[in-house]
Amino acid sequence: MADWTLLLDGADLPDRALIGGKAWSVARMAALGLDVPPAFVITTKACLAYLERGEMPGGLEAEIAAGLDWLQRRTGRSFGAGDKRLLLSIRSGAAISMPGMMDTVLNLGIDDDGEAALAAETGLPAFARDTHRRFLELYSAIVLKQPVELEASESPAQWRAAIGEVPGAVHDQLLGAVRAVFDSWNTRRARRYREHNGIPHDMGTAVTVQAMVFGNLDDLSGTGVLFSRNPLQGDPAPYGEYLPRAQGEDVVSGKFTPLSLGAMQAHVPEAHAALIAASDMLERENGDVQDIEFTVQSGRLYLLQSRSAKRAPEAAVRIAVDMVGEGRIDAATALSRVSAEQVSTLLLPRLAPHAAEGAQVVAQGEGACPGVATGVLVADSDEAERRAAAGEAVILVRATTSPDDVHGMIAARAVVTEQGGSTSHAAVVSRALGRPCVVGTGSGALALAGQMVTVDGASGKVFAGALATQVPREDEDERLSRLIGWARERCPIEVLRPGDAASADAVDVDLLLAEGTHEQLASALAGHAAARGSGLANAEIARIARRAGITRMITEPVLPALLVALED
């Protein structure tokens, strides 16, 4: 009986907390009969033991070796030897999705002999050399903490000389990659993300060890990401991107601008059809919009991961309401999938009619998360965090974001990048944070640092100066009104608009906030049943009021407070 690892053969579905969301989705897809490269998982239990002891727990290395034996039998390939080499992807995966926060090493298991074997097997020496370079770059960045861009024209010996320290034995490389993924649980960016999203620090990450498939193999190969519905506006149609002759890191890095799914359909029609069918199946089976990572190798589709998609606020509302209408979920589930913060973001100011007429567009790209924000462009994440903490409205502008920019993205009102598409790191994390985002503006955006701009995350435009905005009303939106109705039927407290309730006996939250801190607010509300004020439309303030025992809130808009009350 293994203590630290499990085979993901589809025979059963282990606890997500033990194997992480990535491995759980691999096991789930395998059980559904979908085409998934074989894999085993090193559990979160092993990660926590490693972090506690500072070394691999006893027996783990032997279990990894047994897992490798199983992968070799399943694939008919050999790790570190032979004419048909088994290469591996080493991927992190927490129980709660943390997109872009932790680390991945691809193509592990290639060395000089492995490159020669791969070239002989495929008849594509350029592919084998490219795969070798990709591995060394990722291993250097993730395991050795030395990011490097290697020259494609140089030899592997020159690459290793530039990097140094790469173990010669592929088994040692594997153990180094596993340690690096374990360590990535406690990186600054991961801790910041968990703190921002209320995720516990004591969960740990699993490590999925999976046979590689190659999107960079030939002209009928590629990689991409598909959402079963549009994660920006919520349209009930597949949405995604495809990058030919590439691997997954190329897409999420934002360094390349991918093609549309339409281009994929024209390029590899059978793989595209299989992807759309799998997308529909996974959405039905999981009862939620799916974010699917895939690779096409020589025209054949492989699914790497499927998870509930991060979505922009507008999409969260539309998808929740639409799925109730389709009979896929009930109203209680719909309410659980729309947060108070998302509704608050949706009701933030937007460009007033005609406000953009005549305004100077200083940059334009692809809208990756809707919303409007005004602030000063800042090109450094640390500076953005400092200036935002001092009360300044800032917009983060970068060539492309990486996990090391998360603290700056949290601090910023919006995010703009010169490179990348709608599935890049900047786009995915901005949607998770509810920040307006524009990606792929091309060069020149960084040079605008220091200017006051208005970012429209829907149109993908960045305007010079501060443009006029307007505030939407929740009672004029059909879907928000429907959510309000469902929430009122289930809410344990009263949440009323100022015109619908007398408020003489209600404590004025706005006045209390003007005179004191959030901490003082809790004690000031203790012993009262009713509270009023626009501050209660803020999710954080509504939660303080709920914890203080408030059972009647008078505020507008009402939906954020209703959703907070339903969190109980």
Coordinates of C-alpha atoms in Angstrom, one line a residue:
M1 CA 0.0 0.0 0.0
A2 CA 1.6 3.3 -1.1
D3 CA 1.8 6.0 1.5
W4 CA 2.8 8.9 -0.7
T5 CA 1.7 8.3 -4.3
L6 CA -1.4 7.1 -6.3
L7 CA -1.8 5.9 -9.8
L8 CA -4.2 7.9 -11.9
D9 CA -5.6 5.0 -13.9
G10 CA -9.3 6.0 -13.8
A11 CA -10.2 3.0 -11.6
D12 CA -11.3 5.3 -8.7
L13 CA -11.5 9.0 -7.9
P14 CA -9.3 9.8 -4.8
D15 CA -10.1 12.8 -2.5
R16 CA -9.3 16.1 -4.2
A17 CA -7.7 17.4 -1.0
L18 CA -5.2 14.5 -1.2
I19 CA -4.2 14.6 -4.8
G20 CA -5.0 18.2 -5.8
G21 CA -7.3 19.5 -8.5
K22 CA -5.0 18.8 -11.5
A23 CA -4.6 15.1 -10.6
W24 CA -8.3 14.8 -9.7
S25 CA -9.2 16.1 -13.2
V26 CA -6.8 13.6 -14.8
A27 CA -8.4 10.8 -12.9
R28 CA -11.9 12.0 -13.7
M29 CA -11.2 12.4 -17.4
A30 CA -9.6 8.9 -17.6
A31 CA -12.6 7.5 -15.9
L32 CA -14.8 9.1 -18.5
G33 CA -12.8 7.4 -21.3
L34 CA -11.2 10.6 -22.6
D35 CA -7.7 10.6 -24.1
V36 CA -5.4 11.6 -21.2
P37 CA -1.6 10.9 -21.0
P38 CA -1.0 8.4 -18.2
A39 CA 0.1 9.8 -14.9
F40 CA 0.7 9.2 -11.2
V41 CA 0.5 11.7 -8.4
I42 CA 2.6 12.5 -5.4
T43 CA 0.1 13.5 -2.7
T44 CA -0.4 16.7 -0.7
K45 CA 0.4 14.6 2.3
A46 CA 3.9 14.0 0.9
C47 CA 4.3 17.8 0.3
L48 CA 3.3 18.7 3.9
A49 CA 5.7 16.1 5.3
Y50 CA 8.5 17.5 3.1
L51 CA 7.8 21.0 4.1
E52 CA 7.7 20.0 7.8
R53 CA 10.9 18.0 7.7
G54 CA 12.9 19.8 5.0
E55 CA 13.6 16.5 3.2
M56 CA 11.8 13.8 1.3
P57 CA 9.8 11.6 3.6
G58 CA 10.9 8.0 4.0
G59 CA 9.7 5.7 1.2
L60 CA 8.8 8.5 -1.2
E61 CA 11.7 7.9 -3.6
A62 CA 10.9 4.2 -3.8
E63 CA 7.3 5.0 -4.6
I64 CA 8.3 7.4 -7.3
A65 CA 10.4 4.7 -8.8
A66 CA 7.4 2.3 -8.8
G67 CA 5.3 5.0 -10.4
L68 CA 7.9 5.4 -13.1
D69 CA 7.8 1.6 -13.7
W70 CA 4.1 1.8 -14.2
L71 CA 4.3 4.7 -16.6
Q72 CA 7.0 2.8 -18.6
R73 CA 4.7 -0.2 -18.9
R74 CA 1.7 1.9 -19.9
T75 CA 3.6 3.9 -22.6
G76 CA 6.0 1.3 -23.8
R77 CA 8.8 3.8 -23.3
S78 CA 11.9 3.9 -21.0
F79 CA 12.9 6.7 -18.7
G80 CA 16.5 7.7 -19.1
A81 CA 17.4 4.8 -21.5
G82 CA 16.6 3.0 -24.7
D83 CA 15.5 3.9 -28.2
K84 CA 12.0 5.1 -27.2
R85 CA 12.4 7.6 -24.4
L86 CA 9.7 8.5 -21.8
L87 CA 9.7 12.2 -21.1
L88 CA 7.7 13.7 -18.2
S89 CA 5.8 16.7 -17.2
I90 CA 6.1 17.6 -13.5
R91 CA 3.1 19.8 -12.5
S92 CA 1.9 21.3 -9.3
G93 CA -1.8 21.0 -8.3
A94 CA -3.4 22.3 -5.1
A95 CA -6.9 21.2 -4.0
I96 CA -8.2 24.7 -4.7
S97 CA -7.2 26.1 -8.1
M98 CA -4.4 28.7 -8.0
P99 CA -3.8 29.4 -11.7
G100 CA -0.3 30.5 -12.6
M101 CA 0.9 30.5 -9.0
M102 CA 3.1 27.4 -8.8
D103 CA 5.6 25.7 -10.9
T104 CA 5.8 23.2 -13.8
V105 CA 8.8 21.4 -15.5
L106 CA 8.2 19.9 -18.9
N107 CA 10.3 17.5 -21.1
L108 CA 12.1 16.0 -18.1
G109 CA 14.1 13.0 -18.9
I110 CA 16.0 14.2 -22.0
D111 CA 19.8 14.3 -22.2
D112 CA 22.2 14.1 -25.1
D113 CA 21.5 10.4 -25.7
G114 CA 17.8 11.0 -25.2
E115 CA 17.9 13.8 -27.8
A116 CA 19.5 11.5 -30.3
A117 CA 16.9 8.8 -29.6
L118 CA 14.1 11.2 -30.0
A119 CA 15.5 12.5 -33.3
A120 CA 16.0 9.0 -34.6
E121 CA 12.4 7.9 -33.6
T122 CA 10.7 11.0 -35.1
G123 CA 13.0 11.8 -37.9
L124 CA 12.9 15.3 -36.7
P125 CA 16.3 16.4 -35.2
A126 CA 15.2 20.0 -34.9
F127 CA 12.2 19.0 -32.8
A128 CA 14.5 16.9 -30.5
R129 CA 16.9 19.8 -30.1
D130 CA 14.1 22.2 -29.4
T131 CA 12.7 19.9 -26.7
H132 CA 16.1 19.6 -25.1
R133 CA 16.4 23.4 -25.0
R134 CA 13.0 23.8 -23.5
F135 CA 13.7 21.4 -20.7
L136 CA 17.0 23.1 -19.8
E137 CA 15.4 26.5 -19.7
L138 CA 12.5 25.4 -17.5
Y139 CA 14.8 23.3 -15.2
S140 CA 17.1 26.3 -14.8
A141 CA 14.3 28.7 -14.0
I142 CA 12.1 26.5 -11.8
V143 CA 14.6 24.2 -10.0
L144 CA 17.9 26.2 -10.1
K145 CA 16.1 29.6 -9.8
Q146 CA 18.2 31.0 -12.6
P147 CA 15.9 32.1 -15.4
V148 CA 17.7 32.0 -18.8
E149 CA 17.0 32.2 -22.5
L150 CA 19.2 29.8 -24.4
E151 CA 20.2 30.4 -28.0
A152 CA 18.7 27.9 -30.3
S153 CA 21.8 27.9 -32.5
E154 CA 24.1 26.7 -29.6
S155 CA 24.8 23.1 -28.6
P156 CA 23.5 21.3 -25.5
A157 CA 27.0 21.4 -24.1
Q158 CA 27.1 25.2 -24.5
W159 CA 23.6 25.4 -22.9
R160 CA 24.7 23.3 -19.9
A161 CA 27.9 25.4 -19.5
A162 CA 25.8 28.5 -19.4
I163 CA 23.5 27.1 -16.8
G164 CA 25.8 24.8 -14.7
E165 CA 24.5 22.6 -11.9
V166 CA 22.0 20.5 -13.9
P167 CA 22.3 16.9 -12.6
G168 CA 23.6 14.4 -15.2
A169 CA 21.2 11.6 -14.1
V170 CA 17.6 12.1 -15.2
H171 CA 16.4 10.4 -11.9
D172 CA 18.2 13.1 -10.0
Q173 CA 16.6 15.8 -12.2
L174 CA 13.2 14.3 -11.4
L175 CA 13.7 14.5 -7.7
G176 CA 15.0 18.0 -8.0
A177 CA 11.8 19.0 -9.9
V178 CA 9.6 17.4 -7.3
R179 CA 11.3 19.3 -4.6
A180 CA 11.0 22.6 -6.6
V181 CA 7.2 22.0 -7.0
F182 CA 6.9 21.3 -3.2
D183 CA 8.8 24.5 -2.5
S184 CA 6.6 26.6 -4.8
W185 CA 3.8 26.2 -2.3
N186 CA 5.5 28.7 -0.1
T187 CA 6.7 31.2 -2.6
R188 CA 5.8 34.9 -2.0
R189 CA 3.4 34.9 -5.0
A190 CA 1.6 31.8 -3.9
R191 CA 1.2 33.0 -0.3
R192 CA -0.1 36.4 -1.5
Y193 CA -2.6 34.7 -3.8
R194 CA -3.9 32.5 -1.0
E195 CA -4.2 35.4 1.4
H196 CA -6.1 37.5 -1.1
N197 CA -8.5 34.6 -1.9
G198 CA -8.9 33.2 1.6
I199 CA -7.2 29.9 0.9
P200 CA -5.5 28.2 3.9
H201 CA -1.7 27.9 3.9
D202 CA -1.8 24.3 5.3
M203 CA -3.2 22.4 2.4
G204 CA 0.0 21.8 0.4
T205 CA 0.3 21.0 -3.3
A206 CA 0.3 17.6 -5.0
V207 CA 2.8 16.8 -7.9
T208 CA 1.4 15.2 -11.0
V209 CA 4.0 13.1 -12.9
Q210 CA 2.7 12.6 -16.4
A211 CA 3.9 11.2 -19.7
M212 CA 4.7 14.0 -22.1
V213 CA 2.8 14.6 -25.4
F214 CA 4.4 17.1 -27.8
G215 CA 2.6 20.1 -29.2
N216 CA 5.8 21.2 -30.8
L217 CA 6.3 17.9 -32.8
D218 CA 5.2 18.8 -36.3
D219 CA 2.8 21.0 -38.3
L220 CA -0.2 19.0 -37.1
S221 CA 0.7 19.6 -33.5
G222 CA -0.1 22.4 -31.1
T223 CA -1.4 23.4 -27.7
G224 CA -4.1 25.5 -26.3
V225 CA -6.8 26.3 -23.8
L226 CA -10.6 26.0 -24.2
F227 CA -13.4 27.4 -22.1
S228 CA -16.7 25.6 -22.5
R229 CA -18.3 29.1 -22.3
N230 CA -16.9 32.5 -22.8
P231 CA -15.2 33.5 -19.5
L232 CA -15.5 37.2 -20.3
Q233 CA -19.2 37.8 -21.0
G234 CA -20.6 34.3 -20.4
D235 CA -21.8 33.5 -23.9
P236 CA -22.8 29.8 -24.2
A237 CA -20.3 29.0 -26.9
P238 CA -16.8 27.5 -26.6
Y239 CA -14.0 30.1 -26.3
G240 CA -10.3 29.6 -26.5
E241 CA -7.0 29.8 -28.2
Y242 CA -4.6 27.5 -30.1
L243 CA -0.9 27.9 -30.7
P244 CA 0.6 25.6 -33.4
R245 CA 3.9 23.9 -32.9
A246 CA 4.1 24.9 -29.2
Q247 CA 3.9 23.6 -25.7
G248 CA 1.6 24.8 -22.9
E249 CA 4.1 27.1 -21.3
D250 CA 4.2 29.1 -24.6
V251 CA 0.5 29.9 -24.2
V252 CA 0.4 30.9 -20.5
S253 CA 3.7 32.9 -20.7
G254 CA 2.1 35.6 -22.8
K255 CA 5.2 35.7 -25.0
F256 CA 3.3 34.5 -28.0
T257 CA -0.1 35.6 -29.4
P258 CA -2.1 32.5 -30.1
L259 CA -4.7 31.9 -32.8
S260 CA -8.4 31.4 -32.5
L261 CA -10.3 28.1 -32.2
G262 CA -11.5 28.8 -35.7
A263 CA -7.9 28.6 -36.9
M264 CA -7.5 25.3 -35.0
Q265 CA -10.6 23.9 -36.7
A266 CA -9.1 24.7 -40.1
H267 CA -5.7 23.4 -39.1
V268 CA -6.6 20.1 -37.3
P269 CA -10.4 19.6 -37.8
E270 CA -10.6 16.1 -36.2
A271 CA -8.8 17.2 -33.0
H272 CA -11.0 20.3 -32.9
A273 CA -14.2 18.2 -33.2
A274 CA -13.0 15.9 -30.4
L275 CA -12.2 18.9 -28.2
I276 CA -15.7 20.4 -28.6
A277 CA -17.3 17.1 -27.8
A278 CA -15.1 16.7 -24.7
S279 CA -15.8 20.2 -23.6
D280 CA -19.6 19.5 -23.7
M281 CA -19.2 16.2 -21.8
L282 CA -17.0 17.8 -19.1
E283 CA -19.3 20.7 -18.5
R284 CA -22.3 18.3 -18.2
E285 CA -20.4 15.9 -15.9
N286 CA -19.0 18.7 -13.7
G287 CA -22.1 21.0 -13.8
D288 CA -19.9 24.1 -14.3
V289 CA -18.1 25.9 -17.1
Q290 CA -14.7 24.2 -17.7
D291 CA -11.2 25.5 -18.4
I292 CA -9.5 22.8 -20.4
E293 CA -5.8 22.5 -21.2
F294 CA -5.0 20.4 -24.2
T295 CA -2.3 19.3 -26.6
V296 CA -2.5 18.1 -30.2
Q297 CA 0.3 15.7 -31.2
S298 CA 0.3 14.9 -34.9
G299 CA -3.4 15.5 -35.2
R300 CA -4.4 13.5 -32.1
L301 CA -6.1 15.3 -29.2
Y302 CA -4.9 14.8 -25.6
L303 CA -6.5 16.4 -22.6
L304 CA -4.2 17.6 -19.8
Q305 CA -6.5 19.2 -17.3
S306 CA -10.1 20.4 -16.8
R307 CA -11.2 22.6 -14.0
S308 CA -14.0 25.0 -13.1
A309 CA -13.1 28.2 -15.0
K310 CA -12.2 31.5 -13.5
R311 CA -14.6 34.0 -14.9
A312 CA -15.1 37.8 -15.1
P313 CA -17.9 39.2 -13.0
E314 CA -20.3 39.6 -16.0
A315 CA -19.7 36.0 -17.1
A316 CA -20.1 34.7 -13.5
V317 CA -23.6 36.2 -13.4
R318 CA -24.7 35.2 -16.9
I319 CA -23.4 31.6 -16.6
A320 CA -25.0 31.1 -13.2
V321 CA -28.4 32.3 -14.3
D322 CA -28.3 30.6 -17.7
M323 CA -27.4 27.2 -16.2
V324 CA -30.4 27.4 -14.0
G325 CA -32.5 28.1 -17.0
E326 CA -30.9 25.1 -18.8
G327 CA -31.6 22.8 -15.9
R328 CA -28.0 22.1 -15.3
I329 CA -27.9 23.6 -11.7
D330 CA -30.4 24.8 -9.2
A331 CA -30.8 28.4 -7.9
A332 CA -28.9 27.7 -4.6
T333 CA -25.9 26.5 -6.7
A334 CA -26.1 29.5 -8.9
L335 CA -26.0 31.9 -5.9
S336 CA -23.0 30.0 -4.6
R337 CA -21.1 30.7 -7.8
V338 CA -21.5 34.5 -7.8
S339 CA -19.6 36.3 -5.1
A340 CA -20.4 39.6 -3.5
E341 CA -17.1 41.0 -4.8
Q342 CA -18.0 40.0 -8.4
V343 CA -21.4 41.8 -8.1
S344 CA -19.7 44.8 -6.6
T345 CA -17.2 44.9 -9.5
L346 CA -20.1 44.5 -12.0
L347 CA -21.8 47.6 -10.5
L348 CA -18.6 49.7 -10.5
P349 CA -18.6 52.7 -12.9
R350 CA -18.4 52.1 -16.6
L351 CA -17.7 54.6 -19.4
A352 CA -20.6 57.0 -19.8
P353 CA -22.3 57.3 -23.2
H354 CA -20.1 59.2 -25.7
A355 CA -17.3 59.6 -23.1
A356 CA -14.8 57.9 -25.4
E357 CA -15.8 60.1 -28.4
G358 CA -12.8 62.1 -29.4
A359 CA -10.7 60.6 -26.6
Q360 CA -7.1 59.7 -27.5
V361 CA -6.5 55.9 -27.6
V362 CA -2.9 55.5 -26.4
A363 CA -2.9 51.7 -26.6
Q364 CA -5.2 49.0 -27.9
G365 CA -5.2 45.3 -27.5
E366 CA -7.5 42.5 -26.6
G367 CA -10.0 42.9 -23.8
A368 CA -9.3 40.1 -21.3
C369 CA -11.5 41.1 -18.4
P370 CA -14.2 43.7 -18.7
G371 CA -14.6 46.8 -16.5
V372 CA -13.3 50.4 -16.5
A373 CA -10.6 51.8 -14.3
T374 CA -8.7 55.1 -14.2
G375 CA -5.2 55.5 -12.7
V376 CA -1.6 56.2 -13.3
L377 CA 0.3 53.7 -15.4
V378 CA 3.1 52.0 -13.3
A379 CA 5.5 49.6 -14.9
D380 CA 6.9 47.9 -11.7
S381 CA 4.8 45.6 -9.4
D382 CA 6.6 46.6 -6.3
E383 CA 6.1 50.3 -7.1
A384 CA 2.4 49.6 -7.9
E385 CA 2.0 48.0 -4.5
R386 CA 3.7 50.9 -2.6
R387 CA 1.8 53.6 -4.4
A388 CA -1.6 51.8 -4.0
A389 CA -0.9 51.4 -0.3
A390 CA -0.4 55.2 -0.1
G391 CA -3.9 55.7 -1.6
E392 CA -3.0 56.3 -5.2
A393 CA -5.0 54.7 -8.1
V394 CA -2.5 52.8 -10.2
I395 CA -2.7 50.7 -13.4
L396 CA 0.0 48.0 -13.8
V397 CA 1.6 47.9 -17.2
R398 CA 4.0 45.2 -18.1
A399 CA 5.4 43.5 -21.2
T400 CA 3.9 40.4 -19.9
T401 CA 3.1 39.3 -16.3
S402 CA 4.4 36.3 -14.4
P403 CA 3.5 34.9 -11.0
D404 CA 6.0 37.3 -9.5
D405 CA 3.7 40.2 -10.5
V406 CA 0.7 39.0 -8.5
H407 CA 1.1 41.4 -5.6
G408 CA 1.2 44.3 -8.1
M409 CA -1.9 43.0 -9.9
I410 CA -3.7 42.8 -6.6
A411 CA -2.8 46.4 -5.8
A412 CA -3.6 47.8 -9.2
R413 CA -7.1 49.0 -10.5
A414 CA -6.4 47.4 -13.9
V415 CA -3.7 45.5 -15.8
V416 CA -2.3 46.2 -19.3
T417 CA 0.3 44.0 -21.1
E418 CA 2.1 44.4 -24.4
Q419 CA 2.1 40.7 -25.1
G420 CA -0.2 37.7 -24.7
G421 CA -3.7 36.7 -25.4
S422 CA -6.9 36.0 -23.4
T423 CA -5.5 32.8 -21.8
S424 CA -2.1 34.4 -20.8
H425 CA -1.1 34.7 -17.1
A426 CA -2.2 38.4 -17.0
A427 CA -5.7 37.5 -18.4
V428 CA -6.4 34.5 -16.2
V429 CA -5.2 36.1 -13.0
S430 CA -7.0 39.4 -13.8
R431 CA -10.3 37.5 -14.2
A432 CA -9.7 35.8 -10.9
L433 CA -9.1 39.1 -9.2
G434 CA -11.9 40.9 -11.1
R435 CA -9.5 43.5 -12.5
P436 CA -10.1 45.1 -15.9
C437 CA -7.4 43.8 -18.2
V438 CA -6.1 44.6 -21.7
V439 CA -3.5 42.3 -23.2
G440 CA -1.5 42.2 -26.5
T441 CA -1.2 46.0 -27.1
G442 CA 2.1 45.6 -28.8
S443 CA 5.2 47.5 -27.9
G444 CA 4.9 51.1 -26.7
A445 CA 2.6 50.6 -23.7
L446 CA 5.5 50.5 -21.2
A447 CA 6.7 53.8 -22.5
L448 CA 3.4 55.4 -21.3
A449 CA 4.3 54.8 -17.6
G450 CA 3.6 57.8 -15.5
Q451 CA 0.5 58.9 -17.6
M452 CA -3.0 59.0 -16.3
V453 CA -5.2 56.7 -18.3
T454 CA -8.6 55.1 -18.4
V455 CA -8.6 51.3 -19.2
D456 CA -11.7 49.7 -20.8
G457 CA -11.3 46.0 -20.3
A458 CA -14.3 45.3 -22.6
S459 CA -13.1 47.1 -25.7
G460 CA -9.4 46.5 -25.1
K461 CA -8.7 50.3 -25.3
V462 CA -6.5 52.4 -23.1
F463 CA -7.5 56.1 -23.3
A464 CA -5.5 59.1 -22.3
G465 CA -6.8 60.9 -19.1
A466 CA -9.7 60.2 -16.9
L467 CA -12.9 59.7 -18.8
A468 CA -16.5 60.2 -17.6
T469 CA -18.2 57.1 -16.2
Q470 CA -21.6 56.0 -15.0
V471 CA -22.8 53.6 -12.3
P472 CA -25.1 50.7 -13.4
R473 CA -28.2 49.9 -11.4
E474 CA -28.9 46.3 -10.2
D475 CA -32.6 46.6 -10.5
E476 CA -32.3 47.4 -14.2
D477 CA -30.4 44.2 -15.0
E478 CA -32.6 41.2 -15.6
R479 CA -30.1 38.6 -14.4
L480 CA -29.1 40.5 -11.3
S481 CA -32.8 41.0 -10.5
R482 CA -33.3 37.2 -10.8
L483 CA -30.4 36.6 -8.4
I484 CA -31.9 39.1 -6.0
G485 CA -35.2 37.2 -6.0
W486 CA -33.5 33.8 -5.4
A487 CA -31.3 35.3 -2.7
R488 CA -34.3 36.9 -0.8
E489 CA -36.1 33.5 -0.8
R490 CA -33.1 32.0 1.0
C491 CA -31.6 34.8 3.0
P492 CA -31.5 34.4 6.8
I493 CA -31.7 38.2 7.3
E494 CA -33.4 41.2 5.8
V495 CA -31.6 43.3 3.2
L496 CA -33.6 46.3 2.0
R497 CA -33.1 49.4 0.0
P498 CA -33.3 52.8 1.8
G499 CA -36.6 53.6 0.2
D500 CA -38.1 50.3 1.3
A501 CA -37.5 50.5 5.0
A502 CA -37.6 52.9 7.9
S503 CA -34.1 53.3 9.3
A504 CA -34.5 55.4 12.5
D505 CA -33.4 52.5 14.7
A506 CA -30.5 51.4 12.4
V507 CA -26.9 52.2 13.2
D508 CA -25.3 54.4 10.6
V509 CA -22.3 52.4 9.3
D510 CA -21.1 55.2 7.1
L511 CA -20.8 57.5 10.0
L512 CA -19.0 54.9 12.1
L513 CA -16.5 54.3 9.3
A514 CA -15.9 58.0 8.9
E515 CA -15.0 58.2 12.7
G516 CA -13.1 54.9 13.2
T517 CA -11.5 51.8 11.7
H518 CA -13.0 48.5 10.5
E519 CA -11.9 46.9 13.8
Q520 CA -13.8 49.6 15.8
L521 CA -16.8 49.1 13.6
A522 CA -17.4 45.5 14.8
S523 CA -17.6 46.6 18.5
A524 CA -19.8 49.6 17.7
L525 CA -22.3 47.3 15.9
A526 CA -22.4 44.7 18.7
G527 CA -25.8 44.5 20.4
H528 CA -27.6 46.2 17.5
A529 CA -30.1 44.4 15.2
A530 CA -30.2 46.9 12.3
A531 CA -27.6 48.9 10.3
R532 CA -27.8 51.2 7.4
G533 CA -25.4 52.9 5.0
S534 CA -23.8 52.5 1.6
G535 CA -20.8 50.9 3.2
L536 CA -22.9 47.7 3.7
A537 CA -22.8 47.3 -0.1
N538 CA -19.1 46.5 0.4
A539 CA -18.6 42.8 1.0
E540 CA -16.0 43.3 3.7
I541 CA -18.2 45.7 5.7
A542 CA -21.2 43.5 5.3
R543 CA -19.3 40.6 6.7
I544 CA -18.2 42.6 9.7
A545 CA -21.9 43.5 10.3
R546 CA -23.0 39.9 10.0
R547 CA -20.4 38.7 12.5
A548 CA -21.5 41.5 14.8
G549 CA -25.1 40.0 14.8
I550 CA -26.8 42.5 12.4
T551 CA -30.0 40.9 11.1
R552 CA -31.4 43.9 9.1
M553 CA -29.3 45.8 6.6
I554 CA -30.5 48.9 4.7
T555 CA -28.3 49.7 1.8
E556 CA -28.1 49.9 -2.0
P557 CA -27.2 47.9 -4.0
V558 CA -28.6 45.0 -2.1
L559 CA -27.2 42.0 -3.9
P560 CA -23.7 42.1 -2.4
A561 CA -25.1 42.1 1.1
L562 CA -27.6 39.4 0.3
L563 CA -24.8 37.2 -1.0
V564 CA -22.6 37.8 2.1
A565 CA -25.6 36.8 4.3
L566 CA -25.9 33.6 2.3
E567 CA -22.3 32.7 3.0
D568 CA -23.4 31.5 6.4

